[in-house]
Coordinates of C-alpha atoms in Angstrom, one line a residue:
M1 CA 0.0 0.0 0.0
E2 CA 1.3 3.4 -0.9
D3 CA 2.2 5.7 2.0
I4 CA -0.4 8.4 2.1
E5 CA 2.2 11.2 2.5
D6 CA 4.4 9.6 -0.2
L7 CA 1.7 10.5 -2.6
L8 CA 2.4 14.2 -1.8
I9 CA 5.9 14.6 -0.6
G10 CA 8.6 15.4 -3.0
S11 CA 6.4 16.9 -5.7
S12 CA 9.1 19.5 -6.0
R13 CA 11.8 16.9 -5.5
S14 CA 10.7 14.4 -8.2
E15 CA 14.0 14.8 -10.0
A16 CA 16.2 14.4 -6.9
P17 CA 19.0 11.9 -7.4
P18 CA 19.1 8.4 -6.0
G19 CA 19.7 8.4 -2.3
F20 CA 18.1 11.8 -1.7
R21 CA 16.6 12.0 1.8
L22 CA 14.6 14.9 3.2
P23 CA 15.8 15.9 6.6
L24 CA 12.6 14.3 7.9
A25 CA 12.8 11.2 5.8
A26 CA 9.8 9.6 4.1
A27 CA 8.3 6.5 5.6
V28 CA 7.5 3.2 3.9
G29 CA 4.1 1.8 4.6
V30 CA 4.0 -1.6 6.3
G31 CA 1.2 -4.1 6.8
V32 CA 0.2 -6.5 9.6
G33 CA -1.2 -9.9 9.6
T34 CA -1.7 -13.3 11.4
K35 CA -1.6 -16.8 10.1
R36 CA -5.3 -16.7 9.9
N37 CA -5.7 -13.1 8.8
Q38 CA -3.6 -10.9 6.5
L39 CA -3.9 -7.2 7.3
S40 CA -2.3 -4.3 5.6
S41 CA -1.7 -0.7 6.7
S42 CA -0.8 2.6 5.2
L43 CA 1.4 4.7 7.4
P44 CA 2.2 8.4 6.9
S45 CA 5.5 10.2 6.6
P46 CA 7.5 11.4 9.5
A47 CA 7.6 14.7 7.7
I48 CA 4.5 15.3 9.7
P49 CA 5.5 15.4 13.4
G50 CA 4.2 12.5 15.5
T51 CA 2.7 10.4 12.7
Q52 CA 5.5 7.8 12.1
S53 CA 6.1 7.4 15.8
D54 CA 2.4 6.5 16.2
S55 CA 2.7 4.1 13.2
E56 CA 5.7 2.4 14.7
Y57 CA 3.9 2.0 18.1
M58 CA 0.8 0.5 16.4
A59 CA 2.9 -1.9 14.3
G60 CA 4.8 -2.9 17.4
Q61 CA 1.7 -3.7 19.4
L62 CA 0.1 -5.7 16.6
S63 CA 3.4 -7.6 16.2
A64 CA 3.7 -8.3 19.9
F65 CA 0.1 -9.7 19.9
G66 CA 1.0 -12.3 17.3
Y67 CA 0.3 -10.4 14.0
S68 CA 3.0 -10.5 11.3
L69 CA 3.9 -7.5 9.1
S70 CA 3.0 -7.6 5.4
D71 CA 3.4 -5.3 2.5
N72 CA 0.7 -6.9 0.3
P73 CA -2.7 -5.2 0.6
D74 CA -4.3 -7.6 -1.9
L75 CA -3.8 -10.6 0.4
A76 CA -5.0 -8.7 3.5
D77 CA -8.2 -9.3 5.4
L78 CA -8.1 -5.9 7.0
W79 CA -6.5 -2.5 6.1
L80 CA -5.2 -0.2 8.8
I81 CA -4.7 3.4 7.6
N82 CA -2.9 6.0 9.6
T83 CA -3.6 9.6 8.5
C84 CA -2.4 13.2 8.9
T85 CA -4.6 16.3 8.9
V86 CA -1.9 18.9 8.2
K87 CA -2.6 18.9 4.4
S88 CA -5.8 18.5 2.5
P89 CA -4.4 16.1 -0.1
S90 CA -3.7 13.7 2.7
Q91 CA -7.4 13.4 3.5
S92 CA -8.1 13.0 -0.3
A93 CA -5.6 10.2 -0.4
M94 CA -7.3 8.6 2.6
D95 CA -10.7 8.8 0.9
T96 CA -9.2 7.1 -2.2
I97 CA -7.8 4.2 -0.1
I98 CA -11.1 3.9 1.8
S99 CA -13.0 3.6 -1.5
K100 CA -10.6 0.9 -2.7
G101 CA -11.0 -1.0 0.6
K102 CA -14.7 -0.9 0.5
S103 CA -14.8 -2.0 -3.2
S104 CA -12.6 -4.9 -2.3
N105 CA -14.8 -5.8 0.7
K106 CA -11.9 -5.2 3.1
P107 CA -12.6 -4.4 6.8
L108 CA -11.0 -1.0 7.5
V109 CA -9.5 0.7 10.5
V110 CA -8.6 4.4 10.2
A111 CA -6.2 6.0 12.7
G112 CA -4.5 9.3 13.2
C113 CA -5.3 13.0 12.9
V114 CA -8.0 13.0 10.2
P115 CA -10.7 11.0 12.2
Q116 CA -9.6 12.7 15.5
G117 CA -10.1 16.2 14.1
S118 CA -13.1 15.4 11.8
R119 CA -15.1 12.7 13.5
D120 CA -18.2 13.3 11.5
L121 CA -16.7 12.8 8.0
K122 CA -19.1 11.0 5.7
E123 CA -16.2 8.8 4.4
L124 CA -15.7 7.4 8.0
E125 CA -19.3 6.1 8.3
G126 CA -19.3 2.4 9.2
I127 CA -15.6 2.3 9.6
S128 CA -13.7 1.5 12.9
V129 CA -11.6 4.5 14.1
V130 CA -8.8 4.8 16.6
G131 CA -7.8 8.4 17.6
V132 CA -4.3 9.7 18.3
Q133 CA -4.9 9.4 22.0
Q134 CA -5.9 5.7 21.8
I135 CA -3.1 4.1 19.8
D136 CA -2.3 1.8 22.7
R137 CA -5.7 0.1 22.0
V138 CA -5.1 -0.6 18.3
V139 CA -5.0 -4.4 18.8
E140 CA -8.4 -4.3 20.5
V141 CA -9.8 -2.2 17.6
V142 CA -8.4 -4.6 15.0
E143 CA -9.7 -7.7 16.8
E144 CA -13.2 -6.3 17.1
T145 CA -13.2 -5.1 13.5
L146 CA -12.2 -8.5 12.2
K147 CA -15.2 -9.9 14.1
G148 CA -17.5 -7.5 12.2
H149 CA -17.9 -4.9 14.9
E150 CA -17.5 -1.1 14.4
V151 CA -15.3 0.5 17.0
R152 CA -14.7 4.2 17.6
L153 CA -12.2 5.3 20.2
F154 CA -11.1 8.9 20.5
T155 CA -10.5 10.5 23.9
R156 CA -8.6 9.7 27.0
K157 CA -7.2 11.7 30.0
K158 CA -3.5 10.6 29.9
L159 CA -0.8 10.2 27.4
P160 CA 0.0 6.7 25.9
A161 CA 2.9 5.0 27.6
L162 CA 6.4 5.4 26.0
D163 CA 7.3 1.8 26.6
L164 CA 4.7 0.3 24.3
P165 CA 5.9 -2.4 21.9
K166 CA 7.3 -0.8 18.8
V167 CA 8.5 -1.8 15.3
R168 CA 11.0 0.7 14.0
K169 CA 11.2 1.4 10.3
N170 CA 14.9 1.8 10.8
K171 CA 16.3 -0.2 13.7
F172 CA 19.0 2.4 14.2
V173 CA 16.6 5.3 14.6
E174 CA 14.2 6.0 17.5
I175 CA 11.5 8.5 16.9
L176 CA 10.7 9.7 20.4
P177 CA 7.6 11.9 21.1
I178 CA 8.3 14.4 23.9
N179 CA 4.9 16.0 23.8
V180 CA 1.7 16.0 21.8
G181 CA -0.6 18.9 20.9
C182 CA 0.6 22.5 20.8
L183 CA 0.0 25.9 22.4
G184 CA -0.5 27.8 19.1
A185 CA -3.7 28.5 17.2
C186 CA -2.5 29.0 13.6
T187 CA -5.5 29.9 11.4
Y188 CA -4.6 27.4 8.6
C189 CA -3.8 24.3 10.8
K190 CA -6.1 21.6 12.0
T191 CA -3.5 19.6 13.9
K192 CA -4.6 21.2 17.2
H193 CA -8.2 20.0 16.4
A194 CA -6.8 16.5 16.3
R195 CA -4.0 16.4 18.9
G196 CA -5.4 19.0 21.3
H197 CA -3.7 21.2 23.8
L198 CA -0.1 20.7 24.8
G199 CA 0.6 17.5 26.7
S200 CA 4.3 16.8 27.7
Y201 CA 5.9 13.6 28.9
T202 CA 7.9 14.0 32.1
V203 CA 11.6 14.3 32.0
D204 CA 12.1 11.1 33.9
S205 CA 9.9 9.1 31.5
L206 CA 11.8 10.4 28.5
V207 CA 15.2 9.8 30.2
G208 CA 14.1 6.2 30.9
R209 CA 13.1 5.7 27.3
V210 CA 16.4 7.0 26.0
K211 CA 18.3 4.6 28.3
S212 CA 16.2 1.8 27.0
V213 CA 16.6 2.5 23.3
I214 CA 20.4 3.0 23.6
S215 CA 20.6 -0.5 25.1
D216 CA 18.7 -1.7 22.1
G217 CA 21.4 -0.4 19.7
V218 CA 19.7 2.7 18.5
K219 CA 22.2 5.2 17.0
E220 CA 20.0 8.2 16.4
I221 CA 17.2 9.6 18.6
W222 CA 14.8 12.0 16.9
L223 CA 12.8 14.1 19.2
S224 CA 9.3 14.3 17.8
S225 CA 6.7 17.0 18.5
E226 CA 4.2 19.4 17.0
D227 CA 6.4 22.1 18.6
T228 CA 9.5 21.0 20.4
G229 CA 10.1 24.5 21.8
A230 CA 6.9 24.4 23.8
Y231 CA 7.9 21.3 25.6
G232 CA 7.2 21.3 29.4
R233 CA 5.2 24.5 29.7
D234 CA 2.2 22.4 30.9
I235 CA 4.2 20.6 33.6
G236 CA 6.5 23.3 34.8
V237 CA 9.8 22.5 33.0
N238 CA 11.3 23.7 29.7
L239 CA 13.1 22.3 26.7
P240 CA 16.7 23.0 27.9
T241 CA 16.0 21.1 31.1
L242 CA 14.9 18.1 29.1
L243 CA 17.8 18.3 26.6
K244 CA 20.4 18.5 29.3
A245 CA 18.9 15.4 31.0
L246 CA 18.8 13.5 27.8
V247 CA 22.4 14.4 26.7
A248 CA 23.7 13.2 30.0
E249 CA 22.5 9.7 29.1
L250 CA 24.2 9.5 25.6
P251 CA 27.2 7.3 25.2
A252 CA 30.6 9.0 25.8
D253 CA 31.9 7.9 22.4
A254 CA 29.1 9.8 20.6
S255 CA 28.0 6.5 19.0
T256 CA 24.4 7.6 19.5
M257 CA 23.3 11.1 18.3
L258 CA 20.4 13.2 19.3
R259 CA 18.4 15.3 16.7
I260 CA 16.1 18.0 18.1
G261 CA 12.7 18.2 16.4
M262 CA 10.8 21.0 14.7
T263 CA 10.3 24.1 16.8
N264 CA 8.4 27.3 16.1
P265 CA 10.1 30.6 16.8
P266 CA 8.0 31.9 19.7
Y267 CA 8.9 29.4 22.4
I268 CA 12.6 29.0 21.5
L269 CA 13.4 32.7 21.6
E270 CA 13.8 32.9 25.4
H271 CA 16.2 29.8 25.4
L272 CA 18.4 30.6 22.4
K273 CA 21.7 30.6 24.2
E274 CA 20.9 27.4 26.1
I275 CA 19.7 25.7 23.0
A276 CA 22.9 26.8 21.1
E277 CA 25.0 25.3 23.9
I278 CA 23.2 22.0 23.5
L279 CA 23.5 22.1 19.7
R280 CA 27.3 22.5 20.1
H281 CA 27.4 19.2 22.1
P282 CA 29.3 16.5 20.2
C283 CA 26.4 14.1 20.6
V284 CA 23.7 16.5 19.2
Y285 CA 23.3 17.2 15.5
S286 CA 23.9 20.9 14.8
F287 CA 20.6 21.0 12.9
L288 CA 17.2 22.6 13.6
H289 CA 13.9 22.7 11.7
V290 CA 12.4 26.2 12.3
P291 CA 9.4 26.9 10.0
V292 CA 9.0 30.6 9.0
Q293 CA 6.0 30.0 6.6
S294 CA 6.2 33.6 5.2
G295 CA 8.7 36.5 4.9
S296 CA 5.9 39.0 5.4
D297 CA 4.7 40.2 8.8
T298 CA 1.3 40.9 7.4
I299 CA 0.9 37.2 6.4
L300 CA 2.4 35.9 9.6
S301 CA -0.2 38.0 11.5
A302 CA -3.0 36.6 9.3
M303 CA -1.7 33.1 10.0
N304 CA -1.6 33.9 13.8
R305 CA 2.0 32.6 14.0
E306 CA 2.8 34.8 17.1
Y307 CA 6.2 36.0 15.9
T308 CA 7.6 38.5 13.4
V309 CA 10.1 38.0 10.6
S310 CA 12.6 39.9 12.7
E311 CA 12.2 37.4 15.6
F312 CA 12.7 34.5 13.1
R313 CA 15.9 36.2 12.0
T314 CA 17.0 36.5 15.6
V315 CA 16.6 32.7 16.0
V316 CA 18.5 31.9 12.8
D317 CA 21.3 34.5 13.3
T318 CA 21.9 33.6 16.9
L319 CA 22.1 29.9 16.3
T320 CA 24.3 30.4 13.2
E321 CA 26.7 32.6 15.1
L322 CA 26.9 30.5 18.2
V323 CA 26.9 27.0 16.7
P324 CA 29.7 25.8 14.3
E325 CA 28.3 24.0 11.2
M326 CA 24.7 25.0 12.1
E327 CA 22.1 24.0 9.5
I328 CA 18.6 25.5 9.5
A329 CA 15.7 23.9 7.6
T330 CA 12.5 25.9 7.2
D331 CA 9.0 25.7 5.7
I332 CA 7.2 28.1 3.4
I333 CA 3.5 28.3 2.5
C334 CA 2.8 29.9 -0.9
G335 CA -0.5 31.6 -1.6
F336 CA -1.9 32.1 1.8
P337 CA -5.2 34.1 1.7
G338 CA -4.5 37.7 1.3
E339 CA -0.9 37.2 0.1
T340 CA 0.0 40.1 -2.3
D341 CA 2.9 40.2 -4.8
E342 CA 4.8 42.3 -2.3
D343 CA 4.3 39.8 0.5
F344 CA 5.6 37.1 -1.8
V345 CA 8.6 39.1 -2.8
Q346 CA 9.5 39.5 0.9
T347 CA 9.4 35.7 1.2
V348 CA 11.6 35.2 -1.8
N349 CA 14.1 37.8 -0.5
L350 CA 14.2 36.1 2.8
V351 CA 15.0 32.7 1.2
K352 CA 17.6 34.3 -1.1
E353 CA 19.3 36.1 1.9
Y354 CA 19.7 33.0 4.0
K355 CA 20.0 30.4 1.2
F356 CA 18.5 27.7 3.4
P357 CA 19.9 24.3 2.4
Q358 CA 16.6 22.6 3.1
V359 CA 13.2 24.3 2.4
H360 CA 9.8 22.5 2.3
I361 CA 7.6 24.6 0.0
S362 CA 3.9 23.9 -0.1
Q363 CA 0.9 25.5 -1.6
F364 CA -1.9 26.7 0.7
Y365 CA -4.8 24.3 1.1
P366 CA -7.9 25.3 3.0
R367 CA -8.7 22.9 5.9
P368 CA -12.4 22.7 6.6
G369 CA -13.2 24.2 10.0
T370 CA -10.2 26.4 10.1
P371 CA -10.4 30.3 10.0
A372 CA -8.2 30.4 6.9
A373 CA -10.7 28.3 5.0
R374 CA -13.1 31.3 5.3
M375 CA -10.6 33.8 4.1
K376 CA -10.5 35.2 0.5
K377 CA -8.3 32.8 -1.5
V378 CA -5.5 33.7 -3.9
P379 CA -6.3 32.4 -7.4
S380 CA -4.9 28.9 -7.8
N381 CA -2.9 29.8 -10.9
V382 CA -1.1 32.5 -8.9
V383 CA -0.4 30.1 -6.1
K384 CA 1.1 27.6 -8.5
R385 CA 3.2 30.2 -10.2
R386 CA 4.6 31.5 -6.9
S387 CA 5.3 28.0 -5.8
R388 CA 7.3 27.3 -9.0
E389 CA 9.1 30.5 -8.7
L390 CA 10.2 30.0 -5.1
T391 CA 11.2 26.4 -5.9
N392 CA 13.4 27.6 -8.8
V393 CA 15.0 30.1 -6.4
F394 CA 15.7 27.5 -3.8
E395 CA 17.0 25.0 -6.3
S396 CA 19.5 27.6 -7.7
F397 CA 21.5 27.5 -4.4
T398 CA 24.6 25.3 -4.1
P399 CA 24.7 24.9 -0.3
Y400 CA 27.5 22.3 -0.2
S401 CA 29.9 23.9 -2.7
G402 CA 33.4 24.1 -1.1
M403 CA 33.1 20.9 0.8
E404 CA 35.2 18.9 -1.7
G405 CA 38.3 17.6 -0.1
K406 CA 37.2 18.2 3.4
V407 CA 37.2 15.4 6.0
E408 CA 34.1 15.0 8.1
R409 CA 32.9 12.6 10.7
I410 CA 29.6 11.0 9.8
W411 CA 27.1 8.7 11.4
I412 CA 25.8 6.0 9.0
T413 CA 22.2 4.8 9.6
D414 CA 20.5 4.0 6.3
I415 CA 20.8 2.6 2.8
A416 CA 20.2 5.0 -0.1
S417 CA 17.4 4.4 -2.5
D418 CA 19.8 3.4 -5.3
G419 CA 20.7 0.3 -3.2
V420 CA 24.4 1.1 -3.6
H421 CA 25.4 3.9 -1.3
L422 CA 25.0 4.1 2.5
V423 CA 23.6 7.2 4.0
G424 CA 25.4 9.1 6.7
H425 CA 25.1 12.6 8.2
T426 CA 27.7 15.1 9.3
K427 CA 27.5 16.9 12.7
G428 CA 25.5 19.6 10.8
Y429 CA 23.2 16.8 9.4
I430 CA 24.4 17.2 5.8
Q431 CA 23.6 14.0 4.0
V432 CA 26.7 12.1 2.8
L433 CA 26.5 9.1 0.5
V434 CA 29.3 6.6 0.7
L435 CA 30.2 3.3 -0.9
A436 CA 30.7 0.9 2.0
P437 CA 29.7 -2.6 3.2
D438 CA 26.2 -2.9 4.7
N439 CA 27.7 -3.9 8.0
M440 CA 28.9 -0.3 8.4
L441 CA 25.3 0.6 9.2
G442 CA 25.1 1.9 12.7
T443 CA 28.7 3.0 12.8
S444 CA 30.6 6.3 12.7
A445 CA 33.4 7.0 10.3
M446 CA 35.7 9.7 9.0
V447 CA 35.1 10.4 5.3
K448 CA 36.7 12.6 2.7
I449 CA 34.2 14.5 0.6
T450 CA 34.9 13.6 -3.0
S451 CA 32.1 15.4 -4.9
V452 CA 29.1 17.6 -4.2
G453 CA 25.5 17.3 -5.4
R454 CA 22.5 19.6 -5.0
W455 CA 20.8 17.6 -2.4
S456 CA 23.7 15.7 -0.8
V457 CA 27.5 15.1 -1.0
F458 CA 29.5 12.0 -1.8
G459 CA 32.3 10.8 0.4
E460 CA 35.0 8.1 0.6
V461 CA 35.4 6.3 3.9
I462 CA 38.9 6.8 5.4
E463 CA 38.6 5.2 8.8
T464 CA 36.0 4.0 11.2
V465 CA 35.9 5.9 14.5
N466 CA 36.9 4.1 17.7
H467 CA 34.0 3.6 20.2
V468 CA 34.9 3.3 23.8
S469 CA 32.9 0.9 26.0
D470 CA 33.2 2.5 29.4
G471 CA 29.5 3.6 29.3
K472 CA 30.3 7.1 30.8
A473 CA 27.8 9.8 29.9
L474 CA 28.7 13.3 28.7
N475 CA 27.0 15.3 31.5
K476 CA 28.8 18.5 30.7
L477 CA 27.9 20.5 27.6
V478 CA 31.4 21.9 27.2
P479 CA 33.4 19.0 28.5
N480 CA 36.9 19.5 30.0
Q481 CA 37.7 15.9 30.3
D482 CA 39.6 13.5 28.0
M483 CA 37.2 13.5 25.0
A484 CA 39.4 12.0 22.3
N485 CA 36.8 9.7 20.9
L486 CA 34.4 12.6 20.5
C487 CA 36.6 14.7 18.3
G488 CA 37.5 14.1 14.8
N489 CA 39.7 16.7 13.0
P490 CA 42.1 14.6 10.9
A491 CA 43.9 17.8 9.9
K492 CA 45.7 17.7 13.2
N493 CA 46.5 14.0 12.8
G494 CA 47.9 14.1 9.3
G495 CA 44.5 14.3 7.7
F496 CA 43.3 15.7 4.4
S497 CA 41.8 19.1 5.3
E498 CA 43.9 22.0 4.3
V499 CA 42.0 24.4 6.5
Q500 CA 42.3 23.9 10.3
E501 CA 38.9 23.6 11.8
S502 CA 37.7 23.8 15.4
C503 CA 37.1 20.6 17.2
A504 CA 33.6 19.1 16.9
C505 CA 33.4 18.7 20.7
G506 CA 34.1 22.3 21.4
N507 CA 37.4 21.6 23.1
D508 CA 40.3 22.1 20.7
S509 CA 42.8 20.6 23.1
C510 CA 41.3 17.1 22.8
C511 CA 41.7 17.1 19.1
S512 CA 45.5 16.7 19.4
Q513 CA 44.9 13.1 20.4
D514 CA 44.5 10.3 18.0
T515 CA 40.8 9.6 17.5
L516 CA 40.9 7.0 14.7
D517 CA 41.5 3.3 14.5
N518 CA 45.0 2.1 14.1
S519 CA 45.5 2.2 10.3
D520 CA 46.8 -1.3 9.9
N521 CA 44.2 -2.9 12.1
S522 CA 41.4 -0.9 10.5
R523 CA 42.4 -1.9 7.0
Q524 CA 42.6 -5.6 8.1
N525 CA 39.2 -5.4 9.6
Q526 CA 37.8 -3.6 6.5
S527 CA 39.1 -6.4 4.3
K528 CA 37.0 -8.9 6.3
R529 CA 33.7 -7.0 5.8
N530 CA 32.0 -8.9 3.0
F531 CA 34.5 -7.6 0.5
I532 CA 33.5 -9.8 -2.4
G533 CA 29.8 -9.1 -1.9
W534 CA 30.5 -5.4 -1.7
M535 CA 32.6 -5.4 -4.9
L536 CA 29.9 -7.3 -6.7
R537 CA 27.2 -4.9 -5.5
K538 CA 29.3 -1.9 -6.6
R539 CA 29.9 -3.6 -10.0
K540 CA 26.3 -4.3 -10.6
H541 CA 25.0 -0.8 -10.0
L542 CA 28.0 1.4 -10.8
H543 CA 27.7 2.4 -14.4
K544 CA 23.9 3.1 -14.3
K545 CA 24.5 5.2 -11.2
V546 CA 27.3 7.3 -12.8
E547 CA 25.3 7.8 -16.0
R548 CA 22.2 9.0 -14.1
E549 CA 24.3 11.4 -12.0
L550 CA 26.2 12.9 -14.9
A551 CA 23.1 13.1 -17.0
S552 CA 21.1 14.9 -14.4
G553 CA 24.0 17.2 -13.4
Y554 CA 23.8 16.5 -9.7
V555 CA 27.4 15.5 -9.4
K556 CA 30.4 17.0 -11.0
K557 CA 32.0 15.0 -13.8
Q558 CA 35.3 13.7 -12.7
E559 CA 37.7 11.5 -14.6
G560 CA 38.7 9.8 -11.4
S561 CA 35.3 8.4 -10.8
M562 CA 35.4 6.3 -14.0
R563 CA 39.0 5.2 -13.1
E564 CA 37.7 4.1 -9.7
W565 CA 35.1 1.9 -11.4
D566 CA 37.7 0.6 -13.8
F567 CA 39.7 -0.5 -10.8
V568 CA 36.7 -2.4 -9.5
D569 CA 36.4 -4.2 -12.8
K570 CA 40.1 -5.1 -12.8
A571 CA 39.9 -6.2 -9.2
L572 CA 37.0 -8.6 -9.9
L573 CA 38.7 -9.9 -13.0
G574 CA 42.0 -10.3 -11.1
G575 CA 40.2 -12.2 -8.3
I576 CA 38.5 -14.5 -10.7
S577 CA 41.8 -15.2 -12.6
I578 CA 43.7 -15.9 -9.4
S579 CA 40.9 -18.3 -8.3
L580 CA 41.0 -20.2 -11.6
L581 CA 44.8 -20.5 -11.5
T582 CA 44.7 -21.7 -8.0
I583 CA 42.1 -24.4 -8.8
I584 CA 44.1 -25.5 -11.9
A585 CA 47.3 -25.7 -9.8
L586 CA 45.5 -27.7 -7.1
V587 CA 44.2 -30.1 -9.7
V588 CA 47.6 -30.6 -11.2
V589 CA 49.2 -31.2 -7.8
A590 CA 46.4 -33.7 -7.0
L591 CA 46.9 -35.6 -10.2
T592 CA 50.6 -35.7 -9.8
F593 CA 50.4 -37.1 -6.3
R594 CA 47.8 -39.6 -7.5
V595 CA 50.2 -40.8 -10.3
I596 CA 53.1 -41.1 -7.9
W597 CA 51.0 -42.9 -5.3
S598 CA 49.7 -45.4 -7.9
Q599 CA 53.3 -46.2 -8.9

């Protein structure tokens, strides 16, 4: 079953190269089933805060109850559809899937924001529904629906437990909800209708969950929320308090990284210096998703966003100044009701000024029941034109130029969509694609950037990074202890970077120590890592990959890249030749001994 949000996401990214990942990566729908019953589900993208976490929890509970996971909806006896209400097309896609299910006589369960925020939808008549506050009862709903009963569960007075069974889409990534709902009242958004007022998990419960997932082998923890900056305001704490507590539990070798979730400007403004201090921490990605939505104060006021463009600039400027390698992603809505040409020009100028490396551009869609739906709309042809224009401006940037030749530490957690490269991220959460064996997933490595694309960069693995096993936590945001394993500036260790850069851990003195594996041991270990399988995988996909990249212009054409692949061919041919000669020699020796023995 197609992921609902996959039908929408990337419409402006359809020509992105293989391996491209949004900073909030797209999900893959999974299904559930038992030996007696086959069930399928459609799960939304984590580009929408909270949705994939809910999906993973529901899949985990069904799996723990004896259901298996399946991708084939045609064989299913029940379809489970998780939805999002942020965008109108998501609901349209849900309606389409429901129609298909009904025409196929499939029992249906609809979960998520759409039924929670719009309980009286005609499309939901006769269908079992589980709201966002009742995901811990999904097994009960599925069981009753398979028996022919209609179940509708919506409200509860407490948050679902964090330790529910869970099936992660990526076993190295934990999506951890820190709160649900929000404090805002944006005129275009229906999320609050669905997820309600702010409800925060306690610091202790979140710390306990972090300890648990680290012991499970998780290498990235993504904090999920409708508004991370608002965390704790309902329970008397704040985001910096939580982040300091979580960071104290991260492994001392920075083998597990923390990524702070999306935050709106109003609630982070008062904590900027504390947040910057945390973002400098070697176990926290120097990356933050801060939606601006418009470069016009007039439109921000109409949206009821509760901040000005100047305040957004303060957030970006302060974090960029205080945090090395800081990367800011943002969102823009084109064609909000009342947006004039001048308003749009202000938005374009803001994007041009900051040259954000990641921008999610969407067209305004009226959500039924929201104030914006009653406002006078901008003509659709104007909205589309503005969206195209802003997309062209954004795609004209080359945010990663100048990285060629640099050496970066990356954390590798995924396989690219081309099936060849592994996906890693720098401290600033820049995507790096590398050719490496699959068993490097979940590890950290030093890479030399070899070429630069529009959406990501390509690197060559130099060394894997040593991981200590003493289990000590980094409980100081600017550590003054021996932190050799947290730093990684090879320029000070005979590395490749011509420009001396400050240490990633914020303590330059620690960078004078050796932070990499012993070269000889590392190379010996590397040679044992499924070398033949890796070479065959590279050989199989290489030429098509290079042709696609060169044809689309996403990577610079380099003679060396073709020579690299020629080496692979030669290596494979040489290995085959040596194997054949060895076999022939062994046969000759065996025959010789046999003749001698017979005499």
